[in-house]
Amino acid sequence: MTQAPATTRATRRRHDREIVMLAVPAFGALVAEPLFVMADSAIVGHLGTAQLAGLGVASALLTTAVSVFVFLAYATTAAVARRVGAGDLQTAIRQGMDGIWLALLIGATVIAVVLPAAPALVGLFGASDTAAPYATTYLRISSIGIPAMLVVLAATGVLRGLQNTKTPLYVAITGFVANGVLNLGLVYGADLGIAGSAWGTVIAQWGMAAVYLVVVVRGARRHGALLRPDRTGIRASAQAGAPLLVRTLSLRAILLIATAVAARLGDADIAAHQIILSLWSLLAFALDAIAIAGQAIIGRYLGAEDPQGARAACRRMVEWGIAVGVVLGLLVIVSRPLFLPLFTSDPTVKDTALPALIMVALSQPICGVVFVLDGVLMGAGDGPYLAGAMLVTLAVFAPVALLVPVIGAGLTALWGAMTLMMTVRMLTLLLRTRSGHWVVTGATR
């Protein structure tokens, strides 16, 4: 009578250990990434308002360029984890190398576009005449680091697929420290101004990419995996990533629509929206860490042809997502009187943000389920379904959000639409996971 519960408890503890071992370092690496921008802003901010404004425009463009290609990490994680589960480390690393070569090709293409088009791209963001030259300078120099950041994404996916999230954490911390030191030295020591900040970041990024390449190349040599480009493998990596690119672009469209609607509501509303969106993004890092663990764990179970283990891990991660979502929601409610004064002293902005923050807090358990199941289906290589589900979500969200200013509603209603968006995502993901169609075992999907 007691054997089954004891077995269940042991299984749950095993899953908990795996989730913690993968998710905690992943969270550290995720948080380190936005610290790059914060460090640059703190250093450049002392040069002047025009320089800081230029950095803001250029950083927005660079962040968008890199985040669009985050599929390089997601698709690589799933492919490598499956091969790891199947016990084929040689092919696992070979597939990882294909993802890295694809990252270099995409990076070279992005540089070819950004260098000549930098002034026009800055102009699209409406930079002032005083800020535009600084934005253009920073964008052109920093574009040289885009291939490095894409290599970092792909190589991070390789290591995650190998169930290693500690190395990305160490590299991220080292890169952050190096970035700060280089920026201070080049901006003020060498008196290069905003160009020094850009060069410091580029050097740090290529240093991170070099460390990743050394780690992956050593693994490839250890297991006899080929290092040279393989056209078929690179094409397969691109095909696996294409649906995830659609998913990412759809999500970016949702966030852009939300910001555009908030801007129509008034200055106080857009200011409050930006504050809330920054908090929402920070909370997403904690939940995304569990999703990253899900990608690696689910891919490994399916590669090992253990569908029961994959389903059990999925259930446990959903429980984690809900629990973490509840904790985050409570933290938002408790800390909101302390959080808002960090960003604004305007009482109108505070009053506008407070009820919308409650909406964000209440939605966190839903977000927990969404992030976890997103990671599970990515780990299963179920990209086409994720792309379709996100397009459906965009189709539901867009008219509801655009209706907010028409009916005279405010920011709370907009974040109600954001909660609806997450609810639709949750329903589409639950529908898929309960159907069992994502459970496709074997070294390849």
Short mmCIF file of C-alpha atoms in Angstrom, two decimals:
data_model
loop_
_atom_site.label_atom_id
_atom_site.label_comp_id
_atom_site.label_asym_id
_atom_site.label_seq_id
_atom_site.Cartn_x
_atom_site.Cartn_y
_atom_site.Cartn_z
CA MET A 1 0.00 0.00 0.00
CA THR A 2 2.90 2.37 0.74
CA GLN A 3 5.14 1.39 -2.18
CA ALA A 4 3.45 3.53 -4.85
CA PRO A 5 3.41 6.76 -2.78
CA ALA A 6 7.06 6.21 -1.79
CA THR A 7 7.99 5.69 -5.44
CA THR A 8 6.04 8.78 -6.39
CA ARG A 9 7.78 10.87 -3.73
CA ALA A 10 11.20 9.64 -4.89
CA THR A 11 10.33 10.52 -8.49
CA ARG A 12 9.14 13.97 -7.48
CA ARG A 13 12.34 14.56 -5.49
CA ARG A 14 14.44 13.49 -8.49
CA HIS A 15 12.55 15.87 -10.76
CA ASP A 16 12.88 18.65 -8.18
CA ARG A 17 16.65 18.20 -8.01
CA GLU A 18 16.93 18.28 -11.81
CA ILE A 19 14.76 21.38 -12.09
CA VAL A 20 16.69 23.25 -9.40
CA MET A 21 20.10 22.23 -10.77
CA LEU A 22 19.19 23.51 -14.23
CA ALA A 23 16.83 26.41 -13.44
CA VAL A 24 18.83 28.28 -10.78
CA PRO A 25 21.99 28.79 -12.92
CA ALA A 26 19.77 29.53 -15.94
CA PHE A 27 18.03 32.29 -13.97
CA GLY A 28 21.41 33.81 -13.07
CA ALA A 29 22.47 33.82 -16.72
CA LEU A 30 19.16 35.37 -17.81
CA VAL A 31 19.41 38.17 -15.26
CA ALA A 32 23.04 38.88 -16.21
CA GLU A 33 22.00 39.67 -19.79
CA PRO A 34 19.98 42.87 -19.09
CA LEU A 35 22.71 43.97 -16.69
CA PHE A 36 24.88 44.63 -19.76
CA VAL A 37 22.49 47.37 -20.85
CA MET A 38 22.13 48.72 -17.31
CA ALA A 39 25.92 48.98 -16.91
CA ASP A 40 26.26 50.73 -20.26
CA SER A 41 23.46 53.14 -19.32
CA ALA A 42 25.04 53.98 -15.97
CA ILE A 43 28.42 54.70 -17.57
CA VAL A 44 27.17 56.56 -20.65
CA GLY A 45 24.61 58.50 -18.61
CA HIS A 46 27.40 60.59 -17.10
CA LEU A 47 28.51 61.72 -20.56
CA GLY A 48 25.31 63.66 -21.15
CA THR A 49 21.61 63.40 -21.93
CA ALA A 50 22.10 63.22 -25.70
CA GLN A 51 24.54 60.34 -25.36
CA LEU A 52 22.20 58.44 -23.04
CA ALA A 53 19.28 59.01 -25.40
CA GLY A 54 21.39 57.74 -28.29
CA LEU A 55 22.33 54.66 -26.30
CA GLY A 56 18.65 54.03 -25.53
CA VAL A 57 17.68 54.04 -29.21
CA ALA A 58 20.64 51.90 -30.31
CA SER A 59 20.14 49.41 -27.45
CA ALA A 60 16.47 48.98 -28.37
CA LEU A 61 17.44 48.15 -31.95
CA LEU A 62 20.22 45.77 -30.89
CA THR A 63 18.06 44.00 -28.30
CA THR A 64 15.35 43.46 -30.89
CA ALA A 65 17.86 42.13 -33.43
CA VAL A 66 19.24 39.60 -30.97
CA SER A 67 15.95 38.57 -29.32
CA VAL A 68 14.36 37.79 -32.69
CA PHE A 69 16.94 35.04 -33.16
CA VAL A 70 16.55 33.50 -29.70
CA PHE A 71 15.35 30.38 -31.53
CA LEU A 72 19.06 29.60 -31.98
CA ALA A 73 19.12 28.68 -28.29
CA TYR A 74 15.70 27.05 -28.11
CA ALA A 75 15.93 24.81 -31.17
CA THR A 76 19.51 23.80 -30.38
CA THR A 77 18.63 22.86 -26.79
CA ALA A 78 15.84 20.54 -27.93
CA ALA A 79 17.89 18.86 -30.67
CA VAL A 80 20.95 18.32 -28.49
CA ALA A 81 18.93 17.10 -25.48
CA ARG A 82 17.22 14.45 -27.61
CA ARG A 83 20.54 13.09 -28.79
CA VAL A 84 21.85 13.14 -25.22
CA GLY A 85 18.84 11.11 -24.12
CA ALA A 86 19.52 8.66 -26.95
CA GLY A 87 23.12 8.31 -25.76
CA ASP A 88 24.59 9.77 -28.96
CA LEU A 89 26.84 12.56 -27.70
CA GLN A 90 28.80 12.75 -30.95
CA THR A 91 25.73 13.64 -33.01
CA ALA A 92 24.43 15.86 -30.21
CA ILE A 93 27.50 18.08 -30.39
CA ARG A 94 27.51 17.90 -34.20
CA GLN A 95 23.98 19.31 -34.22
CA GLY A 96 25.11 21.98 -31.80
CA MET A 97 27.90 22.96 -34.20
CA ASP A 98 25.33 23.27 -36.99
CA GLY A 99 23.44 25.75 -34.83
CA ILE A 100 26.63 27.74 -34.20
CA TRP A 101 27.46 27.90 -37.90
CA LEU A 102 23.91 29.09 -38.57
CA ALA A 103 24.38 31.79 -35.93
CA LEU A 104 27.54 33.02 -37.66
CA LEU A 105 25.78 33.15 -41.04
CA ILE A 106 22.83 35.09 -39.62
CA GLY A 107 25.18 37.41 -37.73
CA ALA A 108 27.17 38.22 -40.86
CA THR A 109 23.93 39.00 -42.71
CA VAL A 110 22.72 41.29 -39.91
CA ILE A 111 26.02 43.22 -39.97
CA ALA A 112 25.73 43.64 -43.74
CA VAL A 113 22.29 45.21 -43.23
CA VAL A 114 22.90 47.30 -40.11
CA LEU A 115 26.20 49.00 -41.01
CA PRO A 116 24.91 50.91 -44.07
CA ALA A 117 21.35 51.27 -42.76
CA ALA A 118 22.23 52.50 -39.25
CA PRO A 119 21.21 56.18 -39.80
CA ALA A 120 17.88 55.15 -41.35
CA LEU A 121 17.16 52.66 -38.54
CA VAL A 122 17.90 55.31 -35.92
CA GLY A 123 15.62 57.70 -37.77
CA LEU A 124 12.76 55.19 -37.65
CA PHE A 125 12.92 55.31 -33.85
CA GLY A 126 12.49 59.08 -33.92
CA ALA A 127 15.82 59.97 -32.31
CA SER A 128 16.36 63.71 -31.90
CA ASP A 129 18.95 65.57 -33.99
CA THR A 130 21.30 65.72 -31.01
CA ALA A 131 20.92 62.03 -30.04
CA ALA A 132 20.92 60.54 -33.56
CA PRO A 133 24.70 60.80 -34.20
CA TYR A 134 25.47 59.05 -30.91
CA ALA A 135 22.87 56.36 -31.62
CA THR A 136 24.32 55.77 -35.09
CA THR A 137 27.88 55.52 -33.75
CA TYR A 138 26.90 53.08 -31.02
CA LEU A 139 24.75 50.99 -33.37
CA ARG A 140 27.42 50.66 -36.06
CA ILE A 141 30.16 49.63 -33.66
CA SER A 142 27.93 47.33 -31.59
CA SER A 143 26.64 45.56 -34.70
CA ILE A 144 30.09 43.95 -34.92
CA GLY A 145 29.19 42.09 -31.73
CA ILE A 146 25.90 40.69 -33.06
CA PRO A 147 27.47 37.50 -34.51
CA ALA A 148 29.13 36.93 -31.14
CA MET A 149 25.82 37.27 -29.29
CA LEU A 150 24.13 34.87 -31.72
CA VAL A 151 26.99 32.39 -31.22
CA VAL A 152 26.45 32.77 -27.48
CA LEU A 153 22.75 31.95 -27.97
CA ALA A 154 23.47 28.83 -30.03
CA ALA A 155 26.30 27.63 -27.79
CA THR A 156 24.16 28.21 -24.72
CA GLY A 157 21.57 25.96 -26.35
CA VAL A 158 24.25 23.29 -26.84
CA LEU A 159 25.25 23.36 -23.19
CA ARG A 160 21.66 23.42 -21.97
CA GLY A 161 20.95 20.40 -24.14
CA LEU A 162 23.94 18.72 -22.49
CA GLN A 163 22.19 19.50 -19.14
CA ASN A 164 24.82 22.12 -18.29
CA THR A 165 23.49 25.53 -17.21
CA LYS A 166 26.37 26.35 -14.84
CA THR A 167 28.88 27.22 -17.57
CA PRO A 168 26.52 29.81 -19.17
CA LEU A 169 26.10 31.37 -15.71
CA TYR A 170 29.86 31.64 -15.18
CA VAL A 171 30.39 33.05 -18.67
CA ALA A 172 27.58 35.58 -18.19
CA ILE A 173 29.00 36.81 -14.87
CA THR A 174 32.52 37.07 -16.27
CA GLY A 175 31.24 38.84 -19.36
CA PHE A 176 29.29 41.34 -17.25
CA VAL A 177 32.35 42.19 -15.14
CA ALA A 178 34.60 42.47 -18.21
CA ASN A 179 32.02 44.68 -19.94
CA GLY A 180 31.95 47.09 -16.99
CA VAL A 181 35.72 47.30 -16.67
CA LEU A 182 36.26 47.75 -20.42
CA ASN A 183 33.56 50.40 -20.69
CA LEU A 184 34.97 52.44 -17.82
CA GLY A 185 38.48 52.22 -19.26
CA LEU A 186 37.52 53.07 -22.84
CA VAL A 187 34.86 55.69 -22.10
CA TYR A 188 36.78 57.65 -19.48
CA GLY A 189 40.35 56.31 -19.44
CA ALA A 190 40.80 56.42 -23.22
CA ASP A 191 38.28 59.28 -23.57
CA LEU A 192 36.43 57.54 -26.40
CA GLY A 193 32.97 58.57 -25.19
CA ILE A 194 30.01 56.53 -26.36
CA ALA A 195 32.18 54.78 -28.96
CA GLY A 196 34.27 53.42 -26.08
CA SER A 197 31.16 51.95 -24.49
CA ALA A 198 30.26 50.24 -27.76
CA TRP A 199 33.78 48.85 -28.24
CA GLY A 200 33.92 47.64 -24.63
CA THR A 201 30.66 45.73 -25.09
CA VAL A 202 31.80 44.26 -28.43
CA ILE A 203 35.07 43.02 -26.91
CA ALA A 204 33.21 41.46 -23.97
CA GLN A 205 30.72 39.79 -26.31
CA TRP A 206 33.39 38.28 -28.52
CA GLY A 207 35.26 37.17 -25.41
CA MET A 208 32.12 35.32 -24.23
CA ALA A 209 31.67 33.76 -27.66
CA ALA A 210 35.33 32.64 -27.67
CA VAL A 211 34.91 30.90 -24.30
CA TYR A 212 31.80 29.09 -25.53
CA LEU A 213 33.55 28.02 -28.71
CA VAL A 214 36.49 26.63 -26.75
CA VAL A 215 34.12 24.61 -24.54
CA VAL A 216 32.07 23.27 -27.47
CA VAL A 217 35.12 22.53 -29.65
CA ARG A 218 36.75 20.60 -26.81
CA GLY A 219 33.58 18.57 -26.43
CA ALA A 220 33.46 17.95 -30.17
CA ARG A 221 37.04 16.68 -30.24
CA ARG A 222 36.48 14.53 -27.17
CA HIS A 223 33.55 12.75 -28.82
CA GLY A 224 34.85 12.77 -32.39
CA ALA A 225 32.27 15.21 -33.76
CA LEU A 226 33.04 17.09 -36.98
CA LEU A 227 33.65 20.84 -36.71
CA ARG A 228 33.40 21.97 -40.32
CA PRO A 229 30.17 23.46 -41.70
CA ASP A 230 27.63 20.96 -42.98
CA ARG A 231 25.07 22.42 -45.40
CA THR A 232 22.46 19.78 -44.64
CA GLY A 233 22.84 20.21 -40.89
CA ILE A 234 22.71 24.01 -41.08
CA ARG A 235 19.58 23.81 -43.23
CA ALA A 236 18.00 21.42 -40.70
CA SER A 237 18.80 23.85 -37.87
CA ALA A 238 17.20 26.70 -39.81
CA GLN A 239 14.09 24.63 -40.55
CA ALA A 240 13.74 23.67 -36.87
CA GLY A 241 14.12 27.30 -35.85
CA ALA A 242 11.72 28.81 -38.40
CA PRO A 243 8.51 28.05 -36.45
CA LEU A 244 10.10 29.42 -33.28
CA LEU A 245 11.01 32.58 -35.20
CA VAL A 246 7.31 32.98 -36.08
CA ARG A 247 6.43 32.44 -32.42
CA THR A 248 8.95 35.08 -31.28
CA LEU A 249 7.86 37.64 -33.88
CA SER A 250 4.22 37.15 -32.86
CA LEU A 251 5.12 37.74 -29.22
CA ARG A 252 7.11 40.86 -30.12
CA ALA A 253 4.09 42.11 -32.09
CA ILE A 254 1.91 41.66 -29.00
CA LEU A 255 4.29 43.69 -26.85
CA LEU A 256 4.57 46.42 -29.51
CA ILE A 257 0.78 46.66 -29.80
CA ALA A 258 0.47 46.94 -26.02
CA THR A 259 3.02 49.77 -25.93
CA ALA A 260 1.35 51.58 -28.84
CA VAL A 261 -2.05 51.36 -27.12
CA ALA A 262 -0.59 52.62 -23.83
CA ALA A 263 0.92 55.60 -25.68
CA ARG A 264 -2.55 56.50 -26.95
CA LEU A 265 -3.93 56.52 -23.42
CA GLY A 266 -1.76 59.44 -22.32
CA ASP A 267 1.61 60.32 -20.83
CA ALA A 268 0.83 58.97 -17.36
CA ASP A 269 -0.43 55.71 -18.82
CA ILE A 270 2.59 55.09 -21.06
CA ALA A 271 4.94 55.96 -18.19
CA ALA A 272 3.13 53.54 -15.88
CA HIS A 273 3.04 50.92 -18.63
CA GLN A 274 6.81 51.05 -19.09
CA ILE A 275 7.33 50.59 -15.35
CA ILE A 276 4.94 47.64 -15.23
CA LEU A 277 6.39 46.10 -18.38
CA SER A 278 9.89 46.22 -16.87
CA LEU A 279 8.60 44.40 -13.78
CA TRP A 280 6.69 41.90 -15.92
CA SER A 281 9.88 41.18 -17.86
CA LEU A 282 11.85 40.68 -14.65
CA LEU A 283 9.25 38.22 -13.35
CA ALA A 284 9.43 36.43 -16.68
CA PHE A 285 13.12 35.65 -16.09
CA ALA A 286 12.26 33.58 -13.01
CA LEU A 287 9.60 31.63 -14.88
CA ASP A 288 11.72 31.32 -18.01
CA ALA A 289 14.43 29.62 -15.95
CA ILE A 290 12.00 26.76 -15.24
CA ALA A 291 11.08 26.68 -18.93
CA ILE A 292 14.76 26.32 -19.84
CA ALA A 293 15.04 23.39 -17.45
CA GLY A 294 11.95 21.97 -19.15
CA GLN A 295 13.51 22.20 -22.61
CA ALA A 296 16.57 20.24 -21.51
CA ILE A 297 14.79 17.64 -19.35
CA ILE A 298 11.91 16.89 -21.72
CA GLY A 299 14.23 16.60 -24.74
CA ARG A 300 16.41 14.13 -22.85
CA TYR A 301 13.48 11.96 -21.75
CA LEU A 302 12.01 11.83 -25.23
CA GLY A 303 15.40 11.06 -26.75
CA ALA A 304 15.75 8.19 -24.27
CA GLU A 305 12.32 6.92 -25.42
CA ASP A 306 10.82 7.41 -21.96
CA PRO A 307 7.39 8.98 -22.57
CA GLN A 308 6.24 8.22 -19.02
CA GLY A 309 9.25 10.09 -17.61
CA ALA A 310 8.56 13.03 -19.93
CA ARG A 311 4.93 13.26 -18.83
CA ALA A 312 5.87 13.00 -15.14
CA ALA A 313 8.51 15.71 -15.54
CA CYS A 314 5.97 17.90 -17.35
CA ARG A 315 3.45 17.55 -14.51
CA ARG A 316 6.05 18.37 -11.89
CA MET A 317 7.29 21.42 -13.78
CA VAL A 318 3.72 22.72 -14.13
CA GLU A 319 3.39 22.42 -10.35
CA TRP A 320 6.63 24.38 -10.01
CA GLY A 321 5.37 27.02 -12.44
CA ILE A 322 2.13 27.52 -10.51
CA ALA A 323 3.92 27.64 -7.14
CA VAL A 324 6.54 30.13 -8.32
CA GLY A 325 3.79 32.18 -10.01
CA VAL A 326 1.83 32.38 -6.74
CA VAL A 327 4.94 33.47 -4.83
CA LEU A 328 5.80 36.11 -7.44
CA GLY A 329 2.22 37.39 -7.44
CA LEU A 330 2.25 37.78 -3.65
CA LEU A 331 5.61 39.57 -3.82
CA VAL A 332 4.21 42.04 -6.35
CA ILE A 333 1.18 42.80 -4.15
CA VAL A 334 3.27 43.22 -1.00
CA SER A 335 6.08 45.25 -2.59
CA ARG A 336 4.08 47.51 -4.90
CA PRO A 337 4.12 50.53 -2.49
CA LEU A 338 7.93 50.23 -2.37
CA PHE A 339 8.44 49.34 -6.05
CA LEU A 340 6.75 52.30 -7.72
CA PRO A 341 8.72 55.08 -5.94
CA LEU A 342 11.92 53.57 -7.36
CA PHE A 343 10.76 54.62 -10.84
CA THR A 344 8.57 57.68 -10.38
CA SER A 345 7.58 60.36 -7.91
CA ASP A 346 4.58 61.42 -9.99
CA PRO A 347 1.40 60.63 -8.01
CA THR A 348 -0.65 60.36 -11.20
CA VAL A 349 1.66 57.68 -12.62
CA LYS A 350 1.57 55.82 -9.30
CA ASP A 351 -2.23 55.90 -9.15
CA THR A 352 -2.43 54.68 -12.74
CA ALA A 353 0.01 51.85 -12.15
CA LEU A 354 -1.33 50.47 -8.85
CA PRO A 355 -4.50 48.71 -10.11
CA ALA A 356 -2.66 47.44 -13.20
CA LEU A 357 0.00 45.95 -10.91
CA ILE A 358 -2.74 44.00 -9.12
CA MET A 359 -3.72 42.58 -12.50
CA VAL A 360 -0.11 41.56 -13.12
CA ALA A 361 0.10 39.92 -9.70
CA LEU A 362 -3.09 37.90 -10.22
CA SER A 363 -1.88 36.68 -13.61
CA GLN A 364 1.44 35.26 -12.38
CA PRO A 365 0.18 31.67 -11.76
CA ILE A 366 -1.17 31.71 -15.32
CA CYS A 367 2.20 32.98 -16.55
CA GLY A 368 3.87 30.17 -14.62
CA VAL A 369 1.89 27.53 -16.51
CA VAL A 370 2.47 29.26 -19.85
CA PHE A 371 6.24 29.55 -19.48
CA VAL A 372 6.63 25.97 -18.30
CA LEU A 373 4.49 24.42 -21.04
CA ASP A 374 6.18 26.63 -23.62
CA GLY A 375 9.49 25.12 -22.49
CA VAL A 376 8.08 21.59 -22.48
CA LEU A 377 6.84 21.84 -26.06
CA MET A 378 10.10 23.46 -27.19
CA GLY A 379 11.99 20.59 -25.60
CA ALA A 380 9.73 18.21 -27.48
CA GLY A 381 10.54 19.98 -30.77
CA ASP A 382 6.90 20.98 -31.20
CA GLY A 383 7.75 24.31 -32.86
CA PRO A 384 5.03 24.30 -35.57
CA TYR A 385 2.29 24.02 -32.94
CA LEU A 386 3.86 26.80 -30.85
CA ALA A 387 3.96 29.05 -33.91
CA GLY A 388 0.32 28.38 -34.73
CA ALA A 389 -0.79 28.84 -31.12
CA MET A 390 0.99 32.20 -30.88
CA LEU A 391 -0.60 33.41 -34.11
CA VAL A 392 -4.01 32.52 -32.67
CA THR A 393 -3.11 34.38 -29.48
CA LEU A 394 -2.07 37.45 -31.48
CA ALA A 395 -5.36 37.31 -33.42
CA VAL A 396 -7.33 37.30 -30.14
CA PHE A 397 -5.24 39.92 -28.35
CA ALA A 398 -4.89 42.57 -31.08
CA PRO A 399 -8.58 43.56 -31.47
CA VAL A 400 -9.20 43.47 -27.71
CA ALA A 401 -6.17 45.67 -26.98
CA LEU A 402 -6.96 48.11 -29.79
CA LEU A 403 -10.50 48.43 -28.40
CA VAL A 404 -9.22 49.73 -25.04
CA PRO A 405 -8.75 53.40 -26.07
CA VAL A 406 -11.86 53.29 -28.26
CA ILE A 407 -14.15 52.50 -25.31
CA GLY A 408 -12.34 54.97 -23.06
CA ALA A 409 -10.81 52.33 -20.80
CA GLY A 410 -7.43 52.78 -19.13
CA LEU A 411 -4.19 50.99 -18.39
CA THR A 412 -5.79 48.42 -16.12
CA ALA A 413 -8.01 47.33 -19.00
CA LEU A 414 -4.94 47.05 -21.24
CA TRP A 415 -3.25 44.78 -18.72
CA GLY A 416 -6.52 42.89 -18.52
CA ALA A 417 -6.06 42.29 -22.24
CA MET A 418 -2.50 41.14 -21.52
CA THR A 419 -3.89 38.70 -18.96
CA LEU A 420 -6.39 37.50 -21.56
CA MET A 421 -3.47 36.98 -23.92
CA MET A 422 -1.65 34.82 -21.38
CA THR A 423 -4.86 32.90 -20.65
CA VAL A 424 -5.32 32.11 -24.35
CA ARG A 425 -1.71 30.94 -24.50
CA MET A 426 -2.28 28.75 -21.45
CA LEU A 427 -5.39 27.16 -22.95
CA THR A 428 -3.71 26.40 -26.27
CA LEU A 429 -0.69 24.90 -24.50
CA LEU A 430 -2.81 22.83 -22.10
CA LEU A 431 -4.81 21.54 -25.04
CA ARG A 432 -1.64 20.35 -26.72
CA THR A 433 -0.01 18.77 -23.67
CA ARG A 434 -3.17 16.91 -22.71
CA SER A 435 -3.58 15.58 -26.23
CA GLY A 436 -0.26 13.75 -25.96
CA HIS A 437 0.65 14.59 -29.57
CA TRP A 438 3.84 16.28 -28.37
CA VAL A 439 5.18 13.01 -26.97
CA VAL A 440 7.28 11.86 -29.92
CA THR A 441 10.19 9.72 -28.77
CA GLY A 442 13.53 8.98 -30.43
CA ALA A 443 16.76 10.77 -31.25
CA THR A 444 14.95 12.95 -33.81
CA ARG A 445 11.39 14.16 -33.95
#
